[in-house]
mmCIF file of C-alpha atoms and ligand atoms in Angstrom:
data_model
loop_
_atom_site.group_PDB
_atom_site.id
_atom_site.type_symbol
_atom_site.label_atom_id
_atom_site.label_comp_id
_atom_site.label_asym_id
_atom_site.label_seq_id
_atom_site.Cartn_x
_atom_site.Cartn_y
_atom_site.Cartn_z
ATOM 1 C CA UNK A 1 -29.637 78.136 206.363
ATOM 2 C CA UNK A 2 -26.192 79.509 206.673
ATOM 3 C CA UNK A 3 -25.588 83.540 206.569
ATOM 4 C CA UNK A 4 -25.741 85.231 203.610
ATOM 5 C CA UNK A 5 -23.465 88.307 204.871
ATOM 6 C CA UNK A 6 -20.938 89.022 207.502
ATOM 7 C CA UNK A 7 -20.554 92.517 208.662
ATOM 8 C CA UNK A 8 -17.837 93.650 210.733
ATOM 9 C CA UNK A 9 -17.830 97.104 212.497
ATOM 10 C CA UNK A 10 -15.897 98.800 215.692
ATOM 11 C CA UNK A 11 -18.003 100.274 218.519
ATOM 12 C CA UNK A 12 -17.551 103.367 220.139
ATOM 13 C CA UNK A 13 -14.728 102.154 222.358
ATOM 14 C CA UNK A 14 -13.022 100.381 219.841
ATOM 15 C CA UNK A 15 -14.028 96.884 220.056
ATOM 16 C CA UNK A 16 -15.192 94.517 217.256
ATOM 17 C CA UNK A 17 -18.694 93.837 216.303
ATOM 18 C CA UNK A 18 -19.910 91.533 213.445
ATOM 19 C CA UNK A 19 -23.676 90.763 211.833
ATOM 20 C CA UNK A 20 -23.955 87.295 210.523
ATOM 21 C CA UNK A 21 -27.343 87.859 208.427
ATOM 22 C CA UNK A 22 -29.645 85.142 206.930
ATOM 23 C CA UNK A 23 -30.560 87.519 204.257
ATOM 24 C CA UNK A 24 -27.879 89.865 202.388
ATOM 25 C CA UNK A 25 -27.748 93.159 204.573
ATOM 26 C CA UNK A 26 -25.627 95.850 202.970
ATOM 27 C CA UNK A 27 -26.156 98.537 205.205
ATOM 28 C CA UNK A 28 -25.433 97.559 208.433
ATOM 29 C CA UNK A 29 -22.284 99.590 208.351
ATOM 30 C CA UNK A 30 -25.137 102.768 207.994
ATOM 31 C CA UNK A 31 -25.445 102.052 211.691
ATOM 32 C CA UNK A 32 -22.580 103.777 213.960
ATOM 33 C CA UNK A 33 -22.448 103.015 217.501
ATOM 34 C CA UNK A 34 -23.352 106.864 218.842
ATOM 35 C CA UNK A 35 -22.313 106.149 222.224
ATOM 36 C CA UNK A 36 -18.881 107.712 223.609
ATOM 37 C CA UNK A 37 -17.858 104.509 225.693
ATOM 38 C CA UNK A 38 -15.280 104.495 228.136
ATOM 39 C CA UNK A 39 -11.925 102.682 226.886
ATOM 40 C CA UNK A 40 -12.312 99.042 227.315
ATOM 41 C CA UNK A 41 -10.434 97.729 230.606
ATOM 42 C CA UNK A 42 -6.893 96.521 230.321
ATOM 43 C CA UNK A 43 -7.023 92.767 230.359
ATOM 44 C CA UNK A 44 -6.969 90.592 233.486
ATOM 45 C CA UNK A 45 -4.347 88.704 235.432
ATOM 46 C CA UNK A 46 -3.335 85.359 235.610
ATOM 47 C CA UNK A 47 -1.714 83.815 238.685
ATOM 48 C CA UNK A 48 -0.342 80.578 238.500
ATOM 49 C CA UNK A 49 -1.446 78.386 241.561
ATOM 50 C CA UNK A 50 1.930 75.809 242.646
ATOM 51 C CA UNK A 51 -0.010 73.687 244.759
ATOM 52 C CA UNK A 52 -2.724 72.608 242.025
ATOM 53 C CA UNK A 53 -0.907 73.254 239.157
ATOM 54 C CA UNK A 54 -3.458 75.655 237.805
ATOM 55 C CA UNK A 55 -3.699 79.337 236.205
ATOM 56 C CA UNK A 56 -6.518 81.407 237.566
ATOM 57 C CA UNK A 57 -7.739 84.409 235.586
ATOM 58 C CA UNK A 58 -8.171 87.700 238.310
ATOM 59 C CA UNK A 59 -10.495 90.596 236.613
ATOM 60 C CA UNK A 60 -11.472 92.872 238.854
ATOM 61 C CA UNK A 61 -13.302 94.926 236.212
ATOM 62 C CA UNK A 62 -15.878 92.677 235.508
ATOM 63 C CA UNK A 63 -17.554 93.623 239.664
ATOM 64 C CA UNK A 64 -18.948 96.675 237.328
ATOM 65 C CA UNK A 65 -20.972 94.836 234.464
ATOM 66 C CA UNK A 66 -24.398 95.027 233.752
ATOM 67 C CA UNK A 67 -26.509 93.135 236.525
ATOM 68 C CA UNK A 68 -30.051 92.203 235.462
ATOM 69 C CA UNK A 69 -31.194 95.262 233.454
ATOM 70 C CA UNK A 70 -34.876 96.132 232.926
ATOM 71 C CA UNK A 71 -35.610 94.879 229.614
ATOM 72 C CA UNK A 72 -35.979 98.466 227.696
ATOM 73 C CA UNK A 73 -31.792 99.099 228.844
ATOM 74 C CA UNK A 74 -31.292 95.825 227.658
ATOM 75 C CA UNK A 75 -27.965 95.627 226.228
ATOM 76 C CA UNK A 76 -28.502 92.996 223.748
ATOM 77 C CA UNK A 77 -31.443 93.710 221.844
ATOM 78 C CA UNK A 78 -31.209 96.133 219.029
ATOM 79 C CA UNK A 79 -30.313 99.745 219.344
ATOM 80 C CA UNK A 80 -33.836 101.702 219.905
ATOM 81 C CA UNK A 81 -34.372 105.282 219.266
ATOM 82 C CA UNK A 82 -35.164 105.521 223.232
ATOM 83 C CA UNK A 83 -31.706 103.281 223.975
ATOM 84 C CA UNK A 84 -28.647 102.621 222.391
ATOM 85 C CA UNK A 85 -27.945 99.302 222.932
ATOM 86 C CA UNK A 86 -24.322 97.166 222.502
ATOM 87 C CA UNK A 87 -25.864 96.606 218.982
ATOM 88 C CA UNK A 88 -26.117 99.600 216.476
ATOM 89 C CA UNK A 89 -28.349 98.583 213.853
ATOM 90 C CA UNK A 90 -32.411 98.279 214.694
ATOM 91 C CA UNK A 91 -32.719 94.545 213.827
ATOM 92 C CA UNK A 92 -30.314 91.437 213.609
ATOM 93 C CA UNK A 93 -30.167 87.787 213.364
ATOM 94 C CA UNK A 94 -26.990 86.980 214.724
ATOM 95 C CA UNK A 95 -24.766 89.089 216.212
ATOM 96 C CA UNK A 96 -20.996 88.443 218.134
ATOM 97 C CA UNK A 97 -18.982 91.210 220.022
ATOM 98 C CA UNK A 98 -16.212 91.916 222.102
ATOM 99 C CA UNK A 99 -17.326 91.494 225.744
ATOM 100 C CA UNK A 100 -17.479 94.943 227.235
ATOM 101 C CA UNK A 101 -16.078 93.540 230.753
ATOM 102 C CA UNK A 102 -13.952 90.672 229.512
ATOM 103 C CA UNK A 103 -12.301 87.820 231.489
ATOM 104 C CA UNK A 104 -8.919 87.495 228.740
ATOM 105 C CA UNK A 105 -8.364 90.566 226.340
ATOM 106 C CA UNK A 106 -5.389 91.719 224.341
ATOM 107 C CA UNK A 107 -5.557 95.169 225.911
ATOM 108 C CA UNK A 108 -2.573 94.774 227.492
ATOM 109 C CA UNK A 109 -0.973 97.608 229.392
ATOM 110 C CA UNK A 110 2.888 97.973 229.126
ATOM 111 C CA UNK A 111 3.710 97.777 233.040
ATOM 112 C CA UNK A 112 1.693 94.667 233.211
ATOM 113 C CA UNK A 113 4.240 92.161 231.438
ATOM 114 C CA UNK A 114 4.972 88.892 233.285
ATOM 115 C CA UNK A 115 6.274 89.255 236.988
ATOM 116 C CA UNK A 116 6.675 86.605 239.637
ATOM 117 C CA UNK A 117 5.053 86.636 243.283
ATOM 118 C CA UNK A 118 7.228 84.571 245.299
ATOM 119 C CA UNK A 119 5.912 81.424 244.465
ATOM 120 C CA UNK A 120 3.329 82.755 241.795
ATOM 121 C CA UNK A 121 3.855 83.620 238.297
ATOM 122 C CA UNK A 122 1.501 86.322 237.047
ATOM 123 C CA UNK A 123 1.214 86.758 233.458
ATOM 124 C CA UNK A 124 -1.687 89.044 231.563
ATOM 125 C CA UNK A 125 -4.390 87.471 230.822
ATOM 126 C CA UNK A 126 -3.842 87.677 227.096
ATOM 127 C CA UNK A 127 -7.062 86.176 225.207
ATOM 128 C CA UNK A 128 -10.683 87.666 223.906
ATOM 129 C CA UNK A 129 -13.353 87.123 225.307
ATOM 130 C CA UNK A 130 -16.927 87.645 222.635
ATOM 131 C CA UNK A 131 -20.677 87.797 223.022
ATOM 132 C CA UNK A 132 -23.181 85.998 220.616
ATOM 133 C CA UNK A 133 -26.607 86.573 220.576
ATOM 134 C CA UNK A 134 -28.514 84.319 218.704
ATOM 135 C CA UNK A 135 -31.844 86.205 218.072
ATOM 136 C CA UNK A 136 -32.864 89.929 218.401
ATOM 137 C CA UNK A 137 -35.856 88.634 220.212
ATOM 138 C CA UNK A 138 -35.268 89.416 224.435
ATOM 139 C CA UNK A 139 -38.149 86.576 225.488
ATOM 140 C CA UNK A 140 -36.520 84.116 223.351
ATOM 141 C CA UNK A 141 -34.740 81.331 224.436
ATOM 142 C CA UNK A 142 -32.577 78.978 222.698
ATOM 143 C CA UNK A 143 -34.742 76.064 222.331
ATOM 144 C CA UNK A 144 -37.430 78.446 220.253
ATOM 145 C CA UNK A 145 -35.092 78.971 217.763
ATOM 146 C CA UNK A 146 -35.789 77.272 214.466
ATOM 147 C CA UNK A 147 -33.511 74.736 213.125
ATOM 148 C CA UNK A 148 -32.282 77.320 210.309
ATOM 149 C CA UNK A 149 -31.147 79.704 213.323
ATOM 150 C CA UNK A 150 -29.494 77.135 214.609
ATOM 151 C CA UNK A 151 -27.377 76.740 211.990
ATOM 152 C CA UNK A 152 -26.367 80.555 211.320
ATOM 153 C CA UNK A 153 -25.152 80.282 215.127
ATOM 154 C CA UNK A 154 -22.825 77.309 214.453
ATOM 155 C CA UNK A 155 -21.261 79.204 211.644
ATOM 156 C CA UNK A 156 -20.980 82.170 213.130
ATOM 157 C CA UNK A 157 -19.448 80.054 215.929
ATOM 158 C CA UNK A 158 -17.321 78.010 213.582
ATOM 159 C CA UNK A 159 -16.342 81.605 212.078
ATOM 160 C CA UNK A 160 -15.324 82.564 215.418
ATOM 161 C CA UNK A 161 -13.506 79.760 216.162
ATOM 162 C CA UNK A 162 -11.420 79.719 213.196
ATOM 163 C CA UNK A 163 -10.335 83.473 213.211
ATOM 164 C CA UNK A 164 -10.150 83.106 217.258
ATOM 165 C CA UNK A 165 -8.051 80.155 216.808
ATOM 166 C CA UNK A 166 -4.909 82.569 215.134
ATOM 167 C CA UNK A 167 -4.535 84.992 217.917
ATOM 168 C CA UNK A 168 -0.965 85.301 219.303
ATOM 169 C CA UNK A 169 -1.466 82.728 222.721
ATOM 170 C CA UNK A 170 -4.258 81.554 222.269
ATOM 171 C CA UNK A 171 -4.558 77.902 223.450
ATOM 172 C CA UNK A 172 -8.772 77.365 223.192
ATOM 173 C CA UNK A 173 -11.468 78.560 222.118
ATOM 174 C CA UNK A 174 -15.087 77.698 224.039
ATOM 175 C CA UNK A 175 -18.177 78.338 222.664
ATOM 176 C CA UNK A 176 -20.985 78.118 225.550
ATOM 177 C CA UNK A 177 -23.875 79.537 226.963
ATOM 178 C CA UNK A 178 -25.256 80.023 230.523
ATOM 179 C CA UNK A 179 -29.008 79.912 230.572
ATOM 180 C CA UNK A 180 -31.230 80.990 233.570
ATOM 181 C CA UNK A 181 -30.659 82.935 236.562
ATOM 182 C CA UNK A 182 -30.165 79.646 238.798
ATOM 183 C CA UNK A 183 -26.511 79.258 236.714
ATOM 184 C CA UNK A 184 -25.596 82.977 237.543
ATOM 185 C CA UNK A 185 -26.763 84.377 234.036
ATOM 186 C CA UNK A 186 -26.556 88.298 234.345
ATOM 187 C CA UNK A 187 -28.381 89.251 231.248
ATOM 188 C CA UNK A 188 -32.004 87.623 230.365
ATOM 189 C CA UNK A 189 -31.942 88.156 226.431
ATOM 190 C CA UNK A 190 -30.343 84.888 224.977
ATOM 191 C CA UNK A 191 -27.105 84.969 224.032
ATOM 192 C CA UNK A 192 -24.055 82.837 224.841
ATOM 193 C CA UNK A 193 -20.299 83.897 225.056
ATOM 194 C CA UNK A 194 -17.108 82.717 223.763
ATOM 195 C CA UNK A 195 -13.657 82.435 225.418
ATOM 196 C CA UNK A 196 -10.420 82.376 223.411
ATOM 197 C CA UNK A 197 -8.078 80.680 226.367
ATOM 198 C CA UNK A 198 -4.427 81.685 226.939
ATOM 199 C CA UNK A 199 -3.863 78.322 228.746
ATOM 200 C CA UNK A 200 -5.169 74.730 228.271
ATOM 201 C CA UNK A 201 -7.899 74.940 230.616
ATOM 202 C CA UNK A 202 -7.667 72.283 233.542
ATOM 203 C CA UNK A 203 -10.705 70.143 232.584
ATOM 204 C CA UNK A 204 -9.527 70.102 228.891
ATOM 205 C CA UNK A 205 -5.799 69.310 230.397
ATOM 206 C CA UNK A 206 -6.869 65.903 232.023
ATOM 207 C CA UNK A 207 -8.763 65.263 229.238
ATOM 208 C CA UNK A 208 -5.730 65.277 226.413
ATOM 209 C CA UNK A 209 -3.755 63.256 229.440
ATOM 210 C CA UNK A 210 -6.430 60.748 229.297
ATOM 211 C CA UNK A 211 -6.408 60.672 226.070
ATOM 212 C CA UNK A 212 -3.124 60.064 225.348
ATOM 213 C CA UNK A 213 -2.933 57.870 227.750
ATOM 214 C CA UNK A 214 -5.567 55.375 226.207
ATOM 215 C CA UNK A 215 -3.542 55.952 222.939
ATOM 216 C CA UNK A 216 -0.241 55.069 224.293
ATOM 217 C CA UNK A 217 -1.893 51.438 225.287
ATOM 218 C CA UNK A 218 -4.060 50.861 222.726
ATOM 219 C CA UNK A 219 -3.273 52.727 219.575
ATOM 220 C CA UNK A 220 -6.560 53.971 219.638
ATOM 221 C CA UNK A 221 -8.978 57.139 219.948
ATOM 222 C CA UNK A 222 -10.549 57.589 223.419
ATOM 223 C CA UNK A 223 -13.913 59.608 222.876
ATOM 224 C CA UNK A 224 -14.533 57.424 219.066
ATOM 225 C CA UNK A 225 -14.688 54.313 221.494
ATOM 226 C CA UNK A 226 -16.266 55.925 224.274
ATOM 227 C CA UNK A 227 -18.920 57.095 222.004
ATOM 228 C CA UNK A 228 -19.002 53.888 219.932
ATOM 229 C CA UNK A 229 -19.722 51.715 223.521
ATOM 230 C CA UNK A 230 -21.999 54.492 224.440
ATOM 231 C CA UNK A 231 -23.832 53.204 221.266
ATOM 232 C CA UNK A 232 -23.845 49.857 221.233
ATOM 233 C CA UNK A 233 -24.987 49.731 224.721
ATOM 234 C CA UNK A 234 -28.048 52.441 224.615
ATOM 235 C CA UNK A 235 -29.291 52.535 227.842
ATOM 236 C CA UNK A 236 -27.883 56.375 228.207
ATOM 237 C CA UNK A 237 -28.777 57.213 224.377
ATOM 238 C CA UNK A 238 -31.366 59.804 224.337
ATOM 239 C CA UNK A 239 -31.032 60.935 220.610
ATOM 240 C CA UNK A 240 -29.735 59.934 217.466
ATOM 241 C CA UNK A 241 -29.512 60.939 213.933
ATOM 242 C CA UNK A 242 -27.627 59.725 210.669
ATOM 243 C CA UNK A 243 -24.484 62.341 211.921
ATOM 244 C CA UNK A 244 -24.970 62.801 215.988
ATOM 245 C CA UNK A 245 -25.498 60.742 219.365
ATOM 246 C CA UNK A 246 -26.835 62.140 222.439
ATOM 247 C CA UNK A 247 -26.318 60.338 225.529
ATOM 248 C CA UNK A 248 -26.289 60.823 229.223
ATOM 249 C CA UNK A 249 -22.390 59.792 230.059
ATOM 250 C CA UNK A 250 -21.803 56.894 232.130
ATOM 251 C CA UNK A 251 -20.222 58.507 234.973
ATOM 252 C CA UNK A 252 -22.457 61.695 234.394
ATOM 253 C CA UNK A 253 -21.300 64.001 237.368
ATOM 254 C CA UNK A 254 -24.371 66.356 237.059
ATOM 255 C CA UNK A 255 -28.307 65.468 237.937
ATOM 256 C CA UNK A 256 -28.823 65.923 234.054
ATOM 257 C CA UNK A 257 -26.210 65.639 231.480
ATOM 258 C CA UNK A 258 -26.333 64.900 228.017
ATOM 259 C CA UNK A 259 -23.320 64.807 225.504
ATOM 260 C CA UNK A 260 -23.655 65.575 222.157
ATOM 261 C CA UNK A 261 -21.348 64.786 219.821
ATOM 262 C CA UNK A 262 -20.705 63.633 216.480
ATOM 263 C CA UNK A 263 -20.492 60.695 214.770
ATOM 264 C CA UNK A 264 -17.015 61.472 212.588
ATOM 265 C CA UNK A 265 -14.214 62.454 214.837
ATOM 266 C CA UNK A 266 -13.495 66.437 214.066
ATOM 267 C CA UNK A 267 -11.546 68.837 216.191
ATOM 268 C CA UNK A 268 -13.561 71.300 216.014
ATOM 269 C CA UNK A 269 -16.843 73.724 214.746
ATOM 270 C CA UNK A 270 -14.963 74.645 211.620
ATOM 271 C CA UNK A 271 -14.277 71.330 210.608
ATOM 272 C CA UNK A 272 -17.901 70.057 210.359
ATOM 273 C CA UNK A 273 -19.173 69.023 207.330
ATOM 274 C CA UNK A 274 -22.143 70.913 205.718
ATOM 275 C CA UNK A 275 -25.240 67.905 206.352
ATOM 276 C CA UNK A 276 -23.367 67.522 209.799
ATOM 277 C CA UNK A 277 -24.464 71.604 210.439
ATOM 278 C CA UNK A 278 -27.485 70.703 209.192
ATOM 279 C CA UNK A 279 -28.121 67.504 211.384
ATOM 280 C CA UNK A 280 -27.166 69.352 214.867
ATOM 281 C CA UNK A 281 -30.343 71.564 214.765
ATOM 282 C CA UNK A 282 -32.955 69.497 214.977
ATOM 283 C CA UNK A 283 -31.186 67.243 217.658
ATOM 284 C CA UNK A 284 -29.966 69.652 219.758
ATOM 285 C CA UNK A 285 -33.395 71.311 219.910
ATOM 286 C CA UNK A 286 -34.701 67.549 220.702
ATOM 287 C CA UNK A 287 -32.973 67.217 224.012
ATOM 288 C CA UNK A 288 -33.294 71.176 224.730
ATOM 289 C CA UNK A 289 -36.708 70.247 224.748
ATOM 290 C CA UNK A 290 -36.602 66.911 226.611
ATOM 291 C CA UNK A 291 -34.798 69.068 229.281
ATOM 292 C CA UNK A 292 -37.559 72.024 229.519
ATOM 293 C CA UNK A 293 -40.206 69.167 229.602
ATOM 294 C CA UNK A 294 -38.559 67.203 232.552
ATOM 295 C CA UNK A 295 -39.801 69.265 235.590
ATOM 296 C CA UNK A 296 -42.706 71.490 233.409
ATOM 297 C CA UNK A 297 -40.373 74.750 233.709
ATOM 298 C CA UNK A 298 -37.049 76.266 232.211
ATOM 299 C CA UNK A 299 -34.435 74.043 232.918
ATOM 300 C CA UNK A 300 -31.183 76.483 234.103
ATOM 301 C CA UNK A 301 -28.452 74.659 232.477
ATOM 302 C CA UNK A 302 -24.865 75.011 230.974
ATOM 303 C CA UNK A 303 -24.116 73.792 227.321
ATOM 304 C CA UNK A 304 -20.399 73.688 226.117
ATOM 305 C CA UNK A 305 -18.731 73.301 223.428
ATOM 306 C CA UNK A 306 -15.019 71.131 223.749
ATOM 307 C CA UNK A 307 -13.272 71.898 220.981
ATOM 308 C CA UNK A 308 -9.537 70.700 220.560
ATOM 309 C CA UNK A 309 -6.536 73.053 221.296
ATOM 310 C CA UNK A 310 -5.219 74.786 219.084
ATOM 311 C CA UNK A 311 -1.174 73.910 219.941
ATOM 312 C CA UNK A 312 0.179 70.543 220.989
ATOM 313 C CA UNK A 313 -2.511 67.373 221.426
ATOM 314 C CA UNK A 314 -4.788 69.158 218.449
ATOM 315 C CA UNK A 315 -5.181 65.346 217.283
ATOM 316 C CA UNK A 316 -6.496 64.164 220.067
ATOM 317 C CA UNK A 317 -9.257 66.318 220.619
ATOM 318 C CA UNK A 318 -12.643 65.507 219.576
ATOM 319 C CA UNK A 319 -15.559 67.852 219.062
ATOM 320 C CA UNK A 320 -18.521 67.380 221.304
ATOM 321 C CA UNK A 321 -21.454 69.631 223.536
ATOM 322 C CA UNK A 322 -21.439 68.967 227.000
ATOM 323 C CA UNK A 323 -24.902 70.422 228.218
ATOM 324 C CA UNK A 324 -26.200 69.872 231.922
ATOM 325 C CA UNK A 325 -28.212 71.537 234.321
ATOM 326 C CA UNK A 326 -28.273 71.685 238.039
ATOM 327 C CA UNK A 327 -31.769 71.089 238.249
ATOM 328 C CA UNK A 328 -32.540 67.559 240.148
ATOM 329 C CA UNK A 329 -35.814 67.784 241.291
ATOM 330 C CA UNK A 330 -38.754 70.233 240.593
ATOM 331 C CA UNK A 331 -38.047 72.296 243.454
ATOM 332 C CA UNK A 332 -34.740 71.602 244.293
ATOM 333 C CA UNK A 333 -30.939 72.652 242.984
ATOM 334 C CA UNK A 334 -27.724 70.900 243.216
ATOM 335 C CA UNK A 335 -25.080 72.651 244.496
ATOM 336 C CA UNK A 336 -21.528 72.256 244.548
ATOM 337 C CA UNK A 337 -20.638 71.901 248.446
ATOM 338 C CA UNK A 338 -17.748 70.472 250.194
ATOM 339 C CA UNK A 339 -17.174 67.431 248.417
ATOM 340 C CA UNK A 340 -17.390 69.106 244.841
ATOM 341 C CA UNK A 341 -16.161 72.594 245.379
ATOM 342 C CA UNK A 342 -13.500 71.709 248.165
ATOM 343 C CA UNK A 343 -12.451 68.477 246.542
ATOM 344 C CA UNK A 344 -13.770 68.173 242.995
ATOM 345 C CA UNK A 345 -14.865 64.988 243.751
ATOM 346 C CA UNK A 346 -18.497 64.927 242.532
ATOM 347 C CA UNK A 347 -21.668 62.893 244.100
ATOM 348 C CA UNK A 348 -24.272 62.743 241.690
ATOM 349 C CA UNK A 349 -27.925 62.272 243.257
ATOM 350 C CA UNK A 350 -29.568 60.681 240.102
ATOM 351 C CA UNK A 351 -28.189 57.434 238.426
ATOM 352 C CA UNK A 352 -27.220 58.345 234.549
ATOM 353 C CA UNK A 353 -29.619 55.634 233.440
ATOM 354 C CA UNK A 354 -32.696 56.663 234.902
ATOM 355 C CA UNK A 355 -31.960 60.369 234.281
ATOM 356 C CA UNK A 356 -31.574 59.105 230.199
ATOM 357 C CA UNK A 357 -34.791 57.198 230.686
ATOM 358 C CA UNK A 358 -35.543 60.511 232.267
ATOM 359 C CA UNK A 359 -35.256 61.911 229.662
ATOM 360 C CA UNK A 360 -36.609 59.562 227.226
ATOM 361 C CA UNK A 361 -39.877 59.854 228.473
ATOM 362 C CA UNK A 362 -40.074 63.206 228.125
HETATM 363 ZN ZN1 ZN B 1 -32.773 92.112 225.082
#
């Protein structure tokens, strides 16, 4: 199923709020946020870092957001006579807002326009930064959703994408969700967030230089035949259908780590077919489910979506969810110590074969 209306409304403060509903919903405009909110803070700061060639966003707003609320001042279920939630109307399917606390907004104040440090640009953090939650239900999780709910959260996503896409500096936009308190998630109800980049983010920046690099030599696309080997070998392939492969990558730099991607090279969301929609459902929900069933409990994890940018290198980007926990043992999380965090050079404790056999069994 797909939405059947889209509903767009400001909050109290200004920001943007829109319903994508299975069923036709004509009155969700009936529902006014009746809060008096604060202004929204002025965006954040980027500072350019010489040494590693690399912009890193500074928003010192977002100390204040909402840590772990009880679940009746949760902020992302529906608006109860007791509470008035982020979300005005008493029920919802899908749902995507302005983040309250964002890490890139265009609130931009005036005396905040591009100065230099000594050696380090700043510029504002120009950008959006959204909220989607993908079921009005707090003690849901992502992998209870049914196939049809699924969907209505890729095309809200792909809807987001698209419009995201044509802000002024925008260079990406990343659909992903943090699940479980292990990854740092600060709200429990289940929801995932979008960021509309104002710079090529770094991993997505050796990525297009990789690319091109393989296209230079060979005249060819580097994820089709990554994905194509990654087929004809199977030893990683968890997953497939007619339109999608999931696989555990060869050089997997996480404990567990699947990518999902599909089988026609797109750039992004909005340019998935219909039956491709349709087909990522039931296959994401597959490995979601391979991944809860490894260890017998909630696997914390991280799924992304890598979209392609939306300036230069476009055509070399191709659509796929990268999804991977830091879960390696029952009782026992990976974390990213000297070698990763100092040097980003990753040591993975579990071979990607037997994690997809892993996985397999499950
Ligand atoms: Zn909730």
């Amino acid at each position: 199923m797909t939405f059947k209306s889209r509903t767009a409304i400001r909050l109290s403060d200004g920001r943007e709020l829109i319903y994508f509903d299975e069923q036709e919903q004509s009155h969700r405009a009936d529902h006014p946020d009746t809060r008096q909110l604060p202004p929204p803070p002025p965006t954040s700061q980027l500072r350019y870092d010489p040494l590693v060639d690399e912009w890193v966003a500074v928003a010192a707003h977002r100390q204040t957001r909402t840590f772990l609320p009880p679940s009746d001042a949760c902020p992302l279920c529906p608006t109860k006579p007791t509470f008035a939630s982020e979300i005005p109307a008493p029920d919802y399917d899908v749902v995507v807002f302005e983040n309250q606390f964002p890490s890139f907004s265009d609130r931009i104040p005036e005396n905040e326009i591009t100065e230099v440090t000594g050696m380090v640009p700043v510029r504002p953090g120009v950008g959006r930064c959204e909220v989607v939650c993908f079921t009005s239900d707090h003690n849901s999780a992502f992998g209870a959703l049914p196939p049809s709910r699924v969907r209505t959260v890729v095309d809200a996503l792909a809807d987001r994408t698209a419009e995201m896409s044509q802000l002024d500096g925008v260079a990406q936009v990343f659909p992903f969700e943090n699940r479980g308190v292990e990854i740092g998630v600060t709200l429990h109800h289940p929801h995932g967030q979008i960021y509309a980049y104002p710079t090529v983010p770094p991993r997505t920046k050796l990525m297009l230089a990789a690319a091109r690099t393989y296209l230079d030599r060979t005249g060819r696309d580097l994820y089709t035949d990554v994905l194509a080997a990654e087929r004809a070998d199977g030893a990683r392939v968890i997953a497939a259908n007619e339109h999608w492969t999931a696989y555990v990558p060869a050089a997997a730099r996480w404990p567990f780590e699947v990518q999902l991607a599909p089988h026609r090279k797109v750039p992004d969301l909005p340019a998935l077919s219909d039956e491709e929609r349709d087909a990522f459902g039931p296959i994401y929900l597959d490995v979601l489910r391979r991944f809860d069933g490894l260890f017998g409990k909630p696997m914390p994890y991280i799924s992304a979506w890598h979209q392609a940018v939306v300036g230069e290198g476009r055509e070399l980007g191709y659509l796929h969810l990268q999804l991977f926990s830091i879960r390696r043992a029952a009782d026992k999380l990976k974390y990213l110590a000297g070698s990763e965090s100092a040097m980003g050079f990753f040591v993975n404790d579990i071979v990607p074969e037997k994690a997809a056999q892993m996985l397999r069994d499950v």
